[in-house]
CSV table of C-alpha atoms and ligand atoms in Angstrom, one decimal:
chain,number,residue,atom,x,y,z
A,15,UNK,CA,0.0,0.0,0.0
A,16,UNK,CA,1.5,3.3,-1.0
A,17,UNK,CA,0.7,7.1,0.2
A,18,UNK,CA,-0.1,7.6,-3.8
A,19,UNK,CA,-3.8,8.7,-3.7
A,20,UNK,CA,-3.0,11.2,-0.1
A,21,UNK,CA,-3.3,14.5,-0.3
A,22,UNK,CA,-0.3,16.9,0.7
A,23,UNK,CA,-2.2,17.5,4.1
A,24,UNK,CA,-2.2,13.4,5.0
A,25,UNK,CA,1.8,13.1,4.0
A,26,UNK,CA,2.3,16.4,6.0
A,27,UNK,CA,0.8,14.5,8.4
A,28,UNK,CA,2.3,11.5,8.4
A,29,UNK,CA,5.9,13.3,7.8
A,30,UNK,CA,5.0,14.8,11.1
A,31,UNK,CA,5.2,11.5,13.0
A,32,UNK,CA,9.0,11.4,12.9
A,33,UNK,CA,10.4,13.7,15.6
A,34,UNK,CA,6.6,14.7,16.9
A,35,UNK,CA,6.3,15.4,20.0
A,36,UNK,CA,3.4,15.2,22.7
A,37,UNK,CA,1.7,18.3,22.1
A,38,UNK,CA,2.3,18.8,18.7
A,39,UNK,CA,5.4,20.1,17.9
A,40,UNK,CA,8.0,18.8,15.9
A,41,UNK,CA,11.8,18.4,16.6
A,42,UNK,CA,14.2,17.4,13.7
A,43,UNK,CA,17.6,19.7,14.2
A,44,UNK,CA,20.4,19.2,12.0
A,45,UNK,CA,21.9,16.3,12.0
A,46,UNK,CA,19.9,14.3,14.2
A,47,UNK,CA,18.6,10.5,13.1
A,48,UNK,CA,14.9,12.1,13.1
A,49,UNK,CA,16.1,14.7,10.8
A,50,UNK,CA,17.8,11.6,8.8
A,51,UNK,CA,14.4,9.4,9.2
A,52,UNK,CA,12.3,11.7,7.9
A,53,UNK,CA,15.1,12.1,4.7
A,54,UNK,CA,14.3,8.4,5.0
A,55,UNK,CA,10.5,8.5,4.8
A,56,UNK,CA,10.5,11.3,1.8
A,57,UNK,CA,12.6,8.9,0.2
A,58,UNK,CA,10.8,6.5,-0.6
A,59,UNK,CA,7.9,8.4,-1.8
A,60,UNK,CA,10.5,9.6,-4.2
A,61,UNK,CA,11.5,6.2,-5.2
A,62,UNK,CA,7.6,5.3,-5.7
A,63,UNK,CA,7.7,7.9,-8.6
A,64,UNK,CA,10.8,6.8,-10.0
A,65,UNK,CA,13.1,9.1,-8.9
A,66,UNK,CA,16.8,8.9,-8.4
A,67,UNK,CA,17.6,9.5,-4.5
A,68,UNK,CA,21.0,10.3,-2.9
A,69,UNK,CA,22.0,12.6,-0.4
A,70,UNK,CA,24.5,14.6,-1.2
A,71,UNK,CA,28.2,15.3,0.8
A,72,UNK,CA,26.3,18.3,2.8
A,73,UNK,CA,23.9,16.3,4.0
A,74,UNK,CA,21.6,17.6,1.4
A,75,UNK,CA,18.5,15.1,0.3
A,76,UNK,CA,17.9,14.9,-3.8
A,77,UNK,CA,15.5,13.3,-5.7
A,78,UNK,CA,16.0,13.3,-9.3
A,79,UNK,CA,13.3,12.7,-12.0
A,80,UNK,CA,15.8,12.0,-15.0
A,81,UNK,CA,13.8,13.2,-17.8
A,82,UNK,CA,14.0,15.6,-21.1
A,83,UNK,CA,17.5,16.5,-21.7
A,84,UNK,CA,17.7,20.2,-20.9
A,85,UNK,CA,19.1,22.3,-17.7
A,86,UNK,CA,17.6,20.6,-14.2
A,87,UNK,CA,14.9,22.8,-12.7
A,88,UNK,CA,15.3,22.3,-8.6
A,89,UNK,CA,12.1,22.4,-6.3
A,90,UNK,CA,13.1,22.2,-3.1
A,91,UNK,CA,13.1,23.9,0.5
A,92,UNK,CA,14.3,21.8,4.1
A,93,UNK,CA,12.9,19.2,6.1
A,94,UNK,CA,14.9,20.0,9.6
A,95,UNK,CA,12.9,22.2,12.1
A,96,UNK,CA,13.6,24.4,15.2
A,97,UNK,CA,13.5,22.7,18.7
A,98,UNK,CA,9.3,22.1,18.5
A,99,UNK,CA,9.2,23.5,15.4
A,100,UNK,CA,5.5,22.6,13.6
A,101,UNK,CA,4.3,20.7,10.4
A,102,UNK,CA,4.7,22.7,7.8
A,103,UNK,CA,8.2,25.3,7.9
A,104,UNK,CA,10.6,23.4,4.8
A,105,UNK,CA,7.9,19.9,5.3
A,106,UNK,CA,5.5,21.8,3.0
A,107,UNK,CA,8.0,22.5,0.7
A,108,UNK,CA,9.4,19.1,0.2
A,109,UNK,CA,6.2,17.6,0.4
A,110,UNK,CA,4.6,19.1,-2.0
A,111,UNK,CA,7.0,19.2,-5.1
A,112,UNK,CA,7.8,15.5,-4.6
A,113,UNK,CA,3.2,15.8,-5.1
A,114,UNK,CA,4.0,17.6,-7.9
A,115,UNK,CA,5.9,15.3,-9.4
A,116,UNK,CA,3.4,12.7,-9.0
A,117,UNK,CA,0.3,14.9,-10.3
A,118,UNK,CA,2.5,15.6,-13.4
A,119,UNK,CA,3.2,11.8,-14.0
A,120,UNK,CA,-0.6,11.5,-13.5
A,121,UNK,CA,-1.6,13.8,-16.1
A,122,UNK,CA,1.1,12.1,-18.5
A,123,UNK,CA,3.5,15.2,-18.7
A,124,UNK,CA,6.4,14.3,-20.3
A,125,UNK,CA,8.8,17.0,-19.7
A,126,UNK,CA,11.8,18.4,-21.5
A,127,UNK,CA,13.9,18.9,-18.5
A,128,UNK,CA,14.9,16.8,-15.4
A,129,UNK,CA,13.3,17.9,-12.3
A,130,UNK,CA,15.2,17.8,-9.1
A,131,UNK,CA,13.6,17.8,-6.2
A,132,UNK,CA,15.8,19.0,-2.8
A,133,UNK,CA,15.8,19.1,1.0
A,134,UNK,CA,18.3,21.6,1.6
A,135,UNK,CA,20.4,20.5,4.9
A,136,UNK,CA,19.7,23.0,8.2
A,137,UNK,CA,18.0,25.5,6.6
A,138,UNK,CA,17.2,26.8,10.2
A,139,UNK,CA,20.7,27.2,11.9
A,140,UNK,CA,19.7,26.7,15.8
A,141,UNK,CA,21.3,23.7,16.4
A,142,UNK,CA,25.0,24.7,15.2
A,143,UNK,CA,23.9,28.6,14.5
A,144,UNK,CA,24.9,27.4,10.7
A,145,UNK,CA,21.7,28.1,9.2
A,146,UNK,CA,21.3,27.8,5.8
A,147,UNK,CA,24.3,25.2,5.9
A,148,UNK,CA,23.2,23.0,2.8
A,149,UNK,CA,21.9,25.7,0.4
A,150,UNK,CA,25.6,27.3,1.0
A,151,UNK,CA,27.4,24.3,-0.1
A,152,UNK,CA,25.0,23.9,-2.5
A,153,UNK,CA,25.8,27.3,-4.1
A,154,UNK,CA,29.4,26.6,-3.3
A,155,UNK,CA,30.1,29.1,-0.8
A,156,UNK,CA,32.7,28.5,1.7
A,157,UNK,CA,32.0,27.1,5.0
A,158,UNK,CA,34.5,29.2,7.5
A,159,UNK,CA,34.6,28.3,10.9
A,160,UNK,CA,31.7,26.0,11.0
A,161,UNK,CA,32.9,23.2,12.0
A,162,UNK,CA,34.0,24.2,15.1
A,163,UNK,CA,30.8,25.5,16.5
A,164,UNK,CA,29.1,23.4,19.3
A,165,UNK,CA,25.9,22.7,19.8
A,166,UNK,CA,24.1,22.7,23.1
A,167,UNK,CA,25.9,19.6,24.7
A,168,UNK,CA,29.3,21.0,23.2
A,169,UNK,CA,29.5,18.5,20.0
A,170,UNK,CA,30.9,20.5,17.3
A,171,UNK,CA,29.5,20.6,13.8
A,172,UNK,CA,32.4,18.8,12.6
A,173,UNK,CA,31.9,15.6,14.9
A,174,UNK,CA,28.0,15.4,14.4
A,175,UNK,CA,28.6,15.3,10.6
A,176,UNK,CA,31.2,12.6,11.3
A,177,UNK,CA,28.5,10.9,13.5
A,178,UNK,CA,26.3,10.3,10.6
A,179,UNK,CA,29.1,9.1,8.4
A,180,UNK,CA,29.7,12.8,6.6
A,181,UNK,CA,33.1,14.8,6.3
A,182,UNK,CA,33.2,18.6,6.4
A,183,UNK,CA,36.1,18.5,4.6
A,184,UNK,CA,34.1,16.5,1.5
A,185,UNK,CA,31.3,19.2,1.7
A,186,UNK,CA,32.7,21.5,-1.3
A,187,UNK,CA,31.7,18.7,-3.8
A,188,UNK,CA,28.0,19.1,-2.9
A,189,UNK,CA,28.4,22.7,-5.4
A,190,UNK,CA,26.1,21.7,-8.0
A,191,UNK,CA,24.2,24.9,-8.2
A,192,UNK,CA,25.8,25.1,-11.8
A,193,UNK,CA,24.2,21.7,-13.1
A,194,UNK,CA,20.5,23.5,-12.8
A,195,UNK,CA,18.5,26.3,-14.5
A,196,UNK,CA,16.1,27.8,-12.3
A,197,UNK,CA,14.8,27.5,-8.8
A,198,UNK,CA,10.9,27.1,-7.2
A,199,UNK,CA,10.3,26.7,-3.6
A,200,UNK,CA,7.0,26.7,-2.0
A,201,UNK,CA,6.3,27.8,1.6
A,202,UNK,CA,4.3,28.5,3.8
A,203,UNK,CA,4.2,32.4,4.5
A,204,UNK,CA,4.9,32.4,8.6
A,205,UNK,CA,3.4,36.4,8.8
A,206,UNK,CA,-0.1,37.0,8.7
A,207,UNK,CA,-0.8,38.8,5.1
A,208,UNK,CA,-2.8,36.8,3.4
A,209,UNK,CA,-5.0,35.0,6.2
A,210,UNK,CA,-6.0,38.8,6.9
A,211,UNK,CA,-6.9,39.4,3.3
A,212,UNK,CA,-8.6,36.1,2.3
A,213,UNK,CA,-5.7,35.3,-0.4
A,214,UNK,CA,-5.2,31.7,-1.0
A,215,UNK,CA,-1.4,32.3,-3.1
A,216,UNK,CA,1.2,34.4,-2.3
A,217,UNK,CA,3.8,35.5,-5.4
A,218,UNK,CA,7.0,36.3,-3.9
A,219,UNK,CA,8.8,39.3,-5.2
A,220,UNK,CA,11.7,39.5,-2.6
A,221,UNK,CA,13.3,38.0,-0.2
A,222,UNK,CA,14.8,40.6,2.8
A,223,UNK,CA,18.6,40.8,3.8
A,224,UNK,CA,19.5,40.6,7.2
A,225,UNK,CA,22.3,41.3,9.7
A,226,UNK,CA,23.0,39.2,13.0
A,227,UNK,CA,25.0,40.2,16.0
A,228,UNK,CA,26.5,39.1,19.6
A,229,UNK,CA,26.6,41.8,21.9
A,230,UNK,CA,28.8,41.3,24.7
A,231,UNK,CA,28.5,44.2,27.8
A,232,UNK,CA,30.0,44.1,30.4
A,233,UNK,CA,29.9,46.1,33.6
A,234,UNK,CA,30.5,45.4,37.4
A,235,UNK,CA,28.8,43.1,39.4
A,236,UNK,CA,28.2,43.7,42.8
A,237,UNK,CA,25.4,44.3,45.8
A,238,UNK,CA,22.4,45.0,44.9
A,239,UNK,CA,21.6,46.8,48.1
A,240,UNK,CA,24.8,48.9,49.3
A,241,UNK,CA,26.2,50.1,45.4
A,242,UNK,CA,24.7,53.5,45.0
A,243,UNK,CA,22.1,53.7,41.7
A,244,UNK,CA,24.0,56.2,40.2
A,245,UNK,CA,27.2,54.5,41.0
A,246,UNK,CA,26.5,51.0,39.3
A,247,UNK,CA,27.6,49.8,35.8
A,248,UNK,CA,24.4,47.5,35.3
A,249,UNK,CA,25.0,45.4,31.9
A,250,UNK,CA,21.4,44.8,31.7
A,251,UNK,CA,19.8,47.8,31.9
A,252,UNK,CA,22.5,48.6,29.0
A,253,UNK,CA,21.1,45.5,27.0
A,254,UNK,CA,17.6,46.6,28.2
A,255,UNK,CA,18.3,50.1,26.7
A,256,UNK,CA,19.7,48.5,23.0
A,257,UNK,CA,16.9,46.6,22.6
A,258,UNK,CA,14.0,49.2,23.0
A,259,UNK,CA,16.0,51.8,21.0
A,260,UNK,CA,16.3,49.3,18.2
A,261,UNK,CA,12.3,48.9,18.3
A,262,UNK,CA,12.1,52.7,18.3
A,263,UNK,CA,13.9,52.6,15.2
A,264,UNK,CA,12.2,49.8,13.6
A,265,UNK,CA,8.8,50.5,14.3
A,266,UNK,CA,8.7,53.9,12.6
A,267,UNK,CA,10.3,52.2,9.4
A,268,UNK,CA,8.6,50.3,6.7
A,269,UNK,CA,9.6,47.2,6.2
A,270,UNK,CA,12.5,47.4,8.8
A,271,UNK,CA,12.5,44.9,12.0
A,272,UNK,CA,14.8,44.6,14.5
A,273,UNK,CA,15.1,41.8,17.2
A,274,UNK,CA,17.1,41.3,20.7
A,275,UNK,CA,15.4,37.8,21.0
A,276,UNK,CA,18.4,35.6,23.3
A,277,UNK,CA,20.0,37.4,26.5
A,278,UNK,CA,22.0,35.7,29.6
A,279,UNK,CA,23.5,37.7,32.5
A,280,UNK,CA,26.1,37.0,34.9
A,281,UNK,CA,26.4,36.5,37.5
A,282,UNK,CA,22.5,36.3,37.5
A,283,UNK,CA,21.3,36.8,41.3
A,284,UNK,CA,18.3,38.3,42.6
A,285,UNK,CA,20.5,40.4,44.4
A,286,UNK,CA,23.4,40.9,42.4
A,287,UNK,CA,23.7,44.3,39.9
A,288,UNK,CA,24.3,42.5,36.7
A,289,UNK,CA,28.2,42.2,35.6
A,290,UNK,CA,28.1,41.1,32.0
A,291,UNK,CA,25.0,40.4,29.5
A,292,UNK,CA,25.2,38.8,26.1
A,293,UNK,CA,22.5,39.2,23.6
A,294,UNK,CA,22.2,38.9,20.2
A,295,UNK,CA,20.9,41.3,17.7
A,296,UNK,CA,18.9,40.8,14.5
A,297,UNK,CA,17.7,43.3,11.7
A,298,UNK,CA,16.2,42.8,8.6
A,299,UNK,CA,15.6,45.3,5.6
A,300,UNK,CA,13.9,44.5,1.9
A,301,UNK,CA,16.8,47.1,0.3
A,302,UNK,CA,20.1,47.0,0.2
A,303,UNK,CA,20.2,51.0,1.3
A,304,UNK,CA,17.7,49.8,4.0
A,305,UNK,CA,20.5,47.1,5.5
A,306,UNK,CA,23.4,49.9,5.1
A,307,UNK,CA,21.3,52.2,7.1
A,308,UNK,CA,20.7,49.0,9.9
A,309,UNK,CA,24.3,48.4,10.2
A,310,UNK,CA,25.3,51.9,10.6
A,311,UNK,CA,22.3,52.4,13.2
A,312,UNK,CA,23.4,49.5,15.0
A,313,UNK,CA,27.0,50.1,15.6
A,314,UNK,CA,26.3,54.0,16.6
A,315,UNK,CA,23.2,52.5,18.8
A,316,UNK,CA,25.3,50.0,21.1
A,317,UNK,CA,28.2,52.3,21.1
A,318,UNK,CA,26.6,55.6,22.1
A,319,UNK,CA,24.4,53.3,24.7
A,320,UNK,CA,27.6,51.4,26.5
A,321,UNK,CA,29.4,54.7,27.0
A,322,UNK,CA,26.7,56.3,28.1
A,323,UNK,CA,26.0,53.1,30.8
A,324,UNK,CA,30.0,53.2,31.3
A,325,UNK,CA,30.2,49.6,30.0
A,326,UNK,CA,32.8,48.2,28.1
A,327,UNK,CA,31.7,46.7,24.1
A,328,UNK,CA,32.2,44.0,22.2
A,329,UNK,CA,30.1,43.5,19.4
A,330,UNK,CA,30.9,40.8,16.6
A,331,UNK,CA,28.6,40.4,13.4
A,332,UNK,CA,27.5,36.8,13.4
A,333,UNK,CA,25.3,36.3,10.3
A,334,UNK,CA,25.0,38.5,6.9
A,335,UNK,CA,22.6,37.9,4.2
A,336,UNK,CA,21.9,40.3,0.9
A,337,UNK,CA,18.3,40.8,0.1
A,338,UNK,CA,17.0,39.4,-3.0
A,339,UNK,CA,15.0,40.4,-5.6
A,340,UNK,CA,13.2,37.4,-7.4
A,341,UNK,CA,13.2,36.7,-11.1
A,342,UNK,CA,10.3,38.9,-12.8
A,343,UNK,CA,10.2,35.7,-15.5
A,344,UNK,CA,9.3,33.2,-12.7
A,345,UNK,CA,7.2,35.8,-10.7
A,346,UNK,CA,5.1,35.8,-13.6
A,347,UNK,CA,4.6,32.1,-14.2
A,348,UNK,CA,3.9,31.6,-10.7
A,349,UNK,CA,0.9,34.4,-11.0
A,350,UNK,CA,0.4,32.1,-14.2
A,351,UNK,CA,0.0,29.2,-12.4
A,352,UNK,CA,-2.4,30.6,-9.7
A,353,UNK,CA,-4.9,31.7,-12.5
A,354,UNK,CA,-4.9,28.5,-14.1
A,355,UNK,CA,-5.4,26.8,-10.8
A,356,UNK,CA,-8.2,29.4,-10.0
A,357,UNK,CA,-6.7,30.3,-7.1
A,358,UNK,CA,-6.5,34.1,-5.7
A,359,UNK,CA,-3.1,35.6,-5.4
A,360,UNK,CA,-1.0,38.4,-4.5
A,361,UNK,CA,2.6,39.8,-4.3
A,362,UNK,CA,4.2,40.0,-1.3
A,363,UNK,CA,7.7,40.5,0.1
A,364,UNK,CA,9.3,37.8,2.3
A,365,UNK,CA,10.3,38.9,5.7
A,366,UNK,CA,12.0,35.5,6.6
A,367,UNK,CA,15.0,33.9,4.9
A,368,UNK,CA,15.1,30.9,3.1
A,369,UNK,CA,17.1,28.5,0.8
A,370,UNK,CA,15.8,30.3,-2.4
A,371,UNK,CA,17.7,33.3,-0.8
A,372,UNK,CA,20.7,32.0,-2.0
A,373,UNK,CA,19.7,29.6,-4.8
A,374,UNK,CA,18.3,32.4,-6.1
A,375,UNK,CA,21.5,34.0,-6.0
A,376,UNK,CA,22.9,32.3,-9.4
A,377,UNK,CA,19.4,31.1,-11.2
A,378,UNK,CA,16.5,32.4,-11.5
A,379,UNK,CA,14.0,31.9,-8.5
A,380,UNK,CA,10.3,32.3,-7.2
A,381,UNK,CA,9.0,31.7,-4.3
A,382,UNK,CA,5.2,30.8,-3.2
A,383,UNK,CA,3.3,31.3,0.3
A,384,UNK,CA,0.3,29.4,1.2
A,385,UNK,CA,-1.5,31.5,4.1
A,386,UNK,CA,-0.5,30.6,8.1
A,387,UNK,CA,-3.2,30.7,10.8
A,388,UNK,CA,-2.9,33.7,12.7
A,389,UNK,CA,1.3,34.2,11.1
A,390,UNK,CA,2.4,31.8,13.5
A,391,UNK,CA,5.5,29.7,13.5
A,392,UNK,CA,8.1,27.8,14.4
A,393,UNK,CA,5.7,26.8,17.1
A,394,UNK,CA,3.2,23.6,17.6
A,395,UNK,CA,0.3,26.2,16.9
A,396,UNK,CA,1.8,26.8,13.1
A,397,UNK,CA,-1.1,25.4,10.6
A,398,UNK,CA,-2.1,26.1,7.3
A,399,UNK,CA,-5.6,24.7,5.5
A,400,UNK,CA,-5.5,21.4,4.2
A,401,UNK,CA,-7.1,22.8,1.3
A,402,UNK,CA,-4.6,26.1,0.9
A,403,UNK,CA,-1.7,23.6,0.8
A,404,UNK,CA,-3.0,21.6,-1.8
A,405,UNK,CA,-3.5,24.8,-4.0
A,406,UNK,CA,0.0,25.7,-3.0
A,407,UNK,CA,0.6,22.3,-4.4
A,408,UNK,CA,-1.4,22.9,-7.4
A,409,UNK,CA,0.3,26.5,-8.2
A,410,UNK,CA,3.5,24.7,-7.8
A,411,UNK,CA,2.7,21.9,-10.1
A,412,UNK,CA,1.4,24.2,-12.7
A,413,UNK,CA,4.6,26.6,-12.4
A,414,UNK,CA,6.6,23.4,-13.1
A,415,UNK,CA,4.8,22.5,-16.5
A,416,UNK,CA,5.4,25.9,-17.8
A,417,UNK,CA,8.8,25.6,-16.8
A,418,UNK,CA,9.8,22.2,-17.6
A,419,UNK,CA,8.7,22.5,-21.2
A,420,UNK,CA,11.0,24.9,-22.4
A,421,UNK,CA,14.4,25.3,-21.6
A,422,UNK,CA,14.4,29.0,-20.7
B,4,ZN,ZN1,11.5,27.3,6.3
């Protein structure tokens, strides 16, 4: 008995099995054997159709329908999640091209081009804080330091790689962006656009840059009681003073956010005046000019704030991605697509990165959103409508037969 007459909600379902949890959520990190099961489990629907499976050197899960004889399109997104994570973030994605695939065969497409269809590898960085570690090799970019960063428990990159039979060192030969021709990825939209507006598709136009920092301030620690107010050199309250000045900033800004979403102080007592506090930093801006302007704000910001709190800096930028501008060709089939699936669409910006963000990079790109209830994510409470994910699924599927039968 095969999954082959489910619908992309019952496989989404199914999918959501491996590394569920009791109340929900879903935990597959980087890495892990759910991450590798579930790699596993897509698989062997991809077999079912015929497909060619391997996973690549960067941990990167490919399914290749060998047909036609022009330029690979790719279809792809990531099947790992963040710690509870929910169904659909990268699951939709994956699930629904290798549906594609299949409602193509049904209808007797024969295409002119291969189709490849791809689970990128940690596409959400929190295990290693590597995110986006398999559409990089992918692309061919260099790797860094990587490998040396630990996870929670203090295994490095490097050794859980080696722990599931992969070498970091072997990870440059997974730089096949150059073997394909264009790049779809459907998603689900994680913001709260087109639930409010009663839009079943959305048509991606860009995809926003972003800038990530560690803040490190540190102060003195020391009583809580005896040190005079104006005598004390409180890391916290500096953080404290970052963080709202960056919402300030970003709240009178279109299209502009800015985040101070981890903090830890030491020594951390009820008592004790707060000696150091790290916290991390991250904007996001649709324009280039817009990131410029973030990076400069940023580095006057925690400046002017730490001498003004008498507290000494470091500040050290952890993550930089450009924004992207999707590929007007594609952005019109999608819209296409949605018409000839009779579904309602509109253009929207993405506020959240993604593999296309770099795939996109070096072929054309488009992106599609299927509504989220209430914009919520990367929780147990994301969800999107059985029936919106199989129009996502049908848009997708329709994008590909324009696209696979001409090599443009
Ligand atoms: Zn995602």
């Amino acid at each position: 008995m095969t999954t082959h007459q489910n619908s992309v909600a019952d496989s989404l379902e199914s999918l959501a099995q491996i590394g569920g949890e009791l109340g929900g959520g879903v935990t597959r990190v980087a890495w892990s054997p759910e991450l590798f099961a579930a790699y596993s489990w897509v698989g062997d629907r991809m077999r079912e159709l015929g497909l060619e499976v391997e996973i690549d050197a960067a941990g990167n899960l490919i399914g290749r329908w060998e047909t036609g004889t022009g330029t690979p399109v790719a279809v792809g997104s990531h099947l790992d999640t963040v710690p509870g994570g929910g169904r659909f973030d990268g699951a939709l994605g994956v699930v629904s091209a290798v549906h594609a695939v299949r409602r193509l065969q049904d209808e007797g497409f024969e295409p002119d081009r291969p189709l490849w269809v791809i689970a990128f590898m940690d596409e959400e960085g929190t295990r290693f804080n590597a995110a986006l570690f398999g559409s990089r090799a992918f692309i061919g970019e260099g790797m860094g330091d990587v490998g040396d960063r630990v996870d929670a428990d203090g295994v490095t990159l490097r050794d859980a790689m080696a722990v599931s039979g992969f070498d970091l060192d072997r990870v440059d030969t997974a730089a096949r962006v150059g073997d394909i021709g264009a790049y779809l990825e459907l998603h689900i939209e994680q913001g709260p656009v087109l639930e409010a507006e009663g839009i079943e598709i959305g048509v991606v136009t860009s995809i926003v840059g972003l800038r990530g920092y560690r803040v490190r301030l540190r102060g003195q620690a020391n009583h809580a009681g005896t040190t005079p107010m104006h005598l004390r050199r409180d890391a916290l309250a500096g953080a404290a003073r970052v963080a709202l000045a960056l919402r300030d900033y970003a709240r009178c800004r279109e299209g502009v956010t800015a985040n101070v979403g981890k903090i830890s102080v030491e020594p951390g007592g009820a008592n004790v005046v707060p000696g150091v506090a790290d916290f991390t930093i991250d904007v996001r801006a649709a324009t280039a000019g817009g990131l410029t302007e973030l990076e400069r704000l940023v580095e006057e910001t925690v400046t002017r704030i730490a001498a003004e709190e008498n507290l000494e800096l470091d500040l050290e930028p952890t993550f930089a991605l450009e924004p992207l501008e999707l590929d007007a060709g594609l952005v019109a089939s999608v819209e296409r697509a949605a018409r000839t699936e009779g579904a309602s669409a509109r253009r929207l910006p993405s506020g959240a990165g993604h593999d296309a963000m770099l795939v996109g990079r070096h072929v054309p790109a488009a992106m599609i959103f299927v509504p989220s209830r209430g914009g919520i994510s990367h929780s147990p409470e994301e969800y999107s409508d059985p029936s919106h994910v199989e129009v996502g699924m049908g848009v997708l599927a329709a994008t590909l037969r324009q696209c696979l039968g001409s090599d443009r």
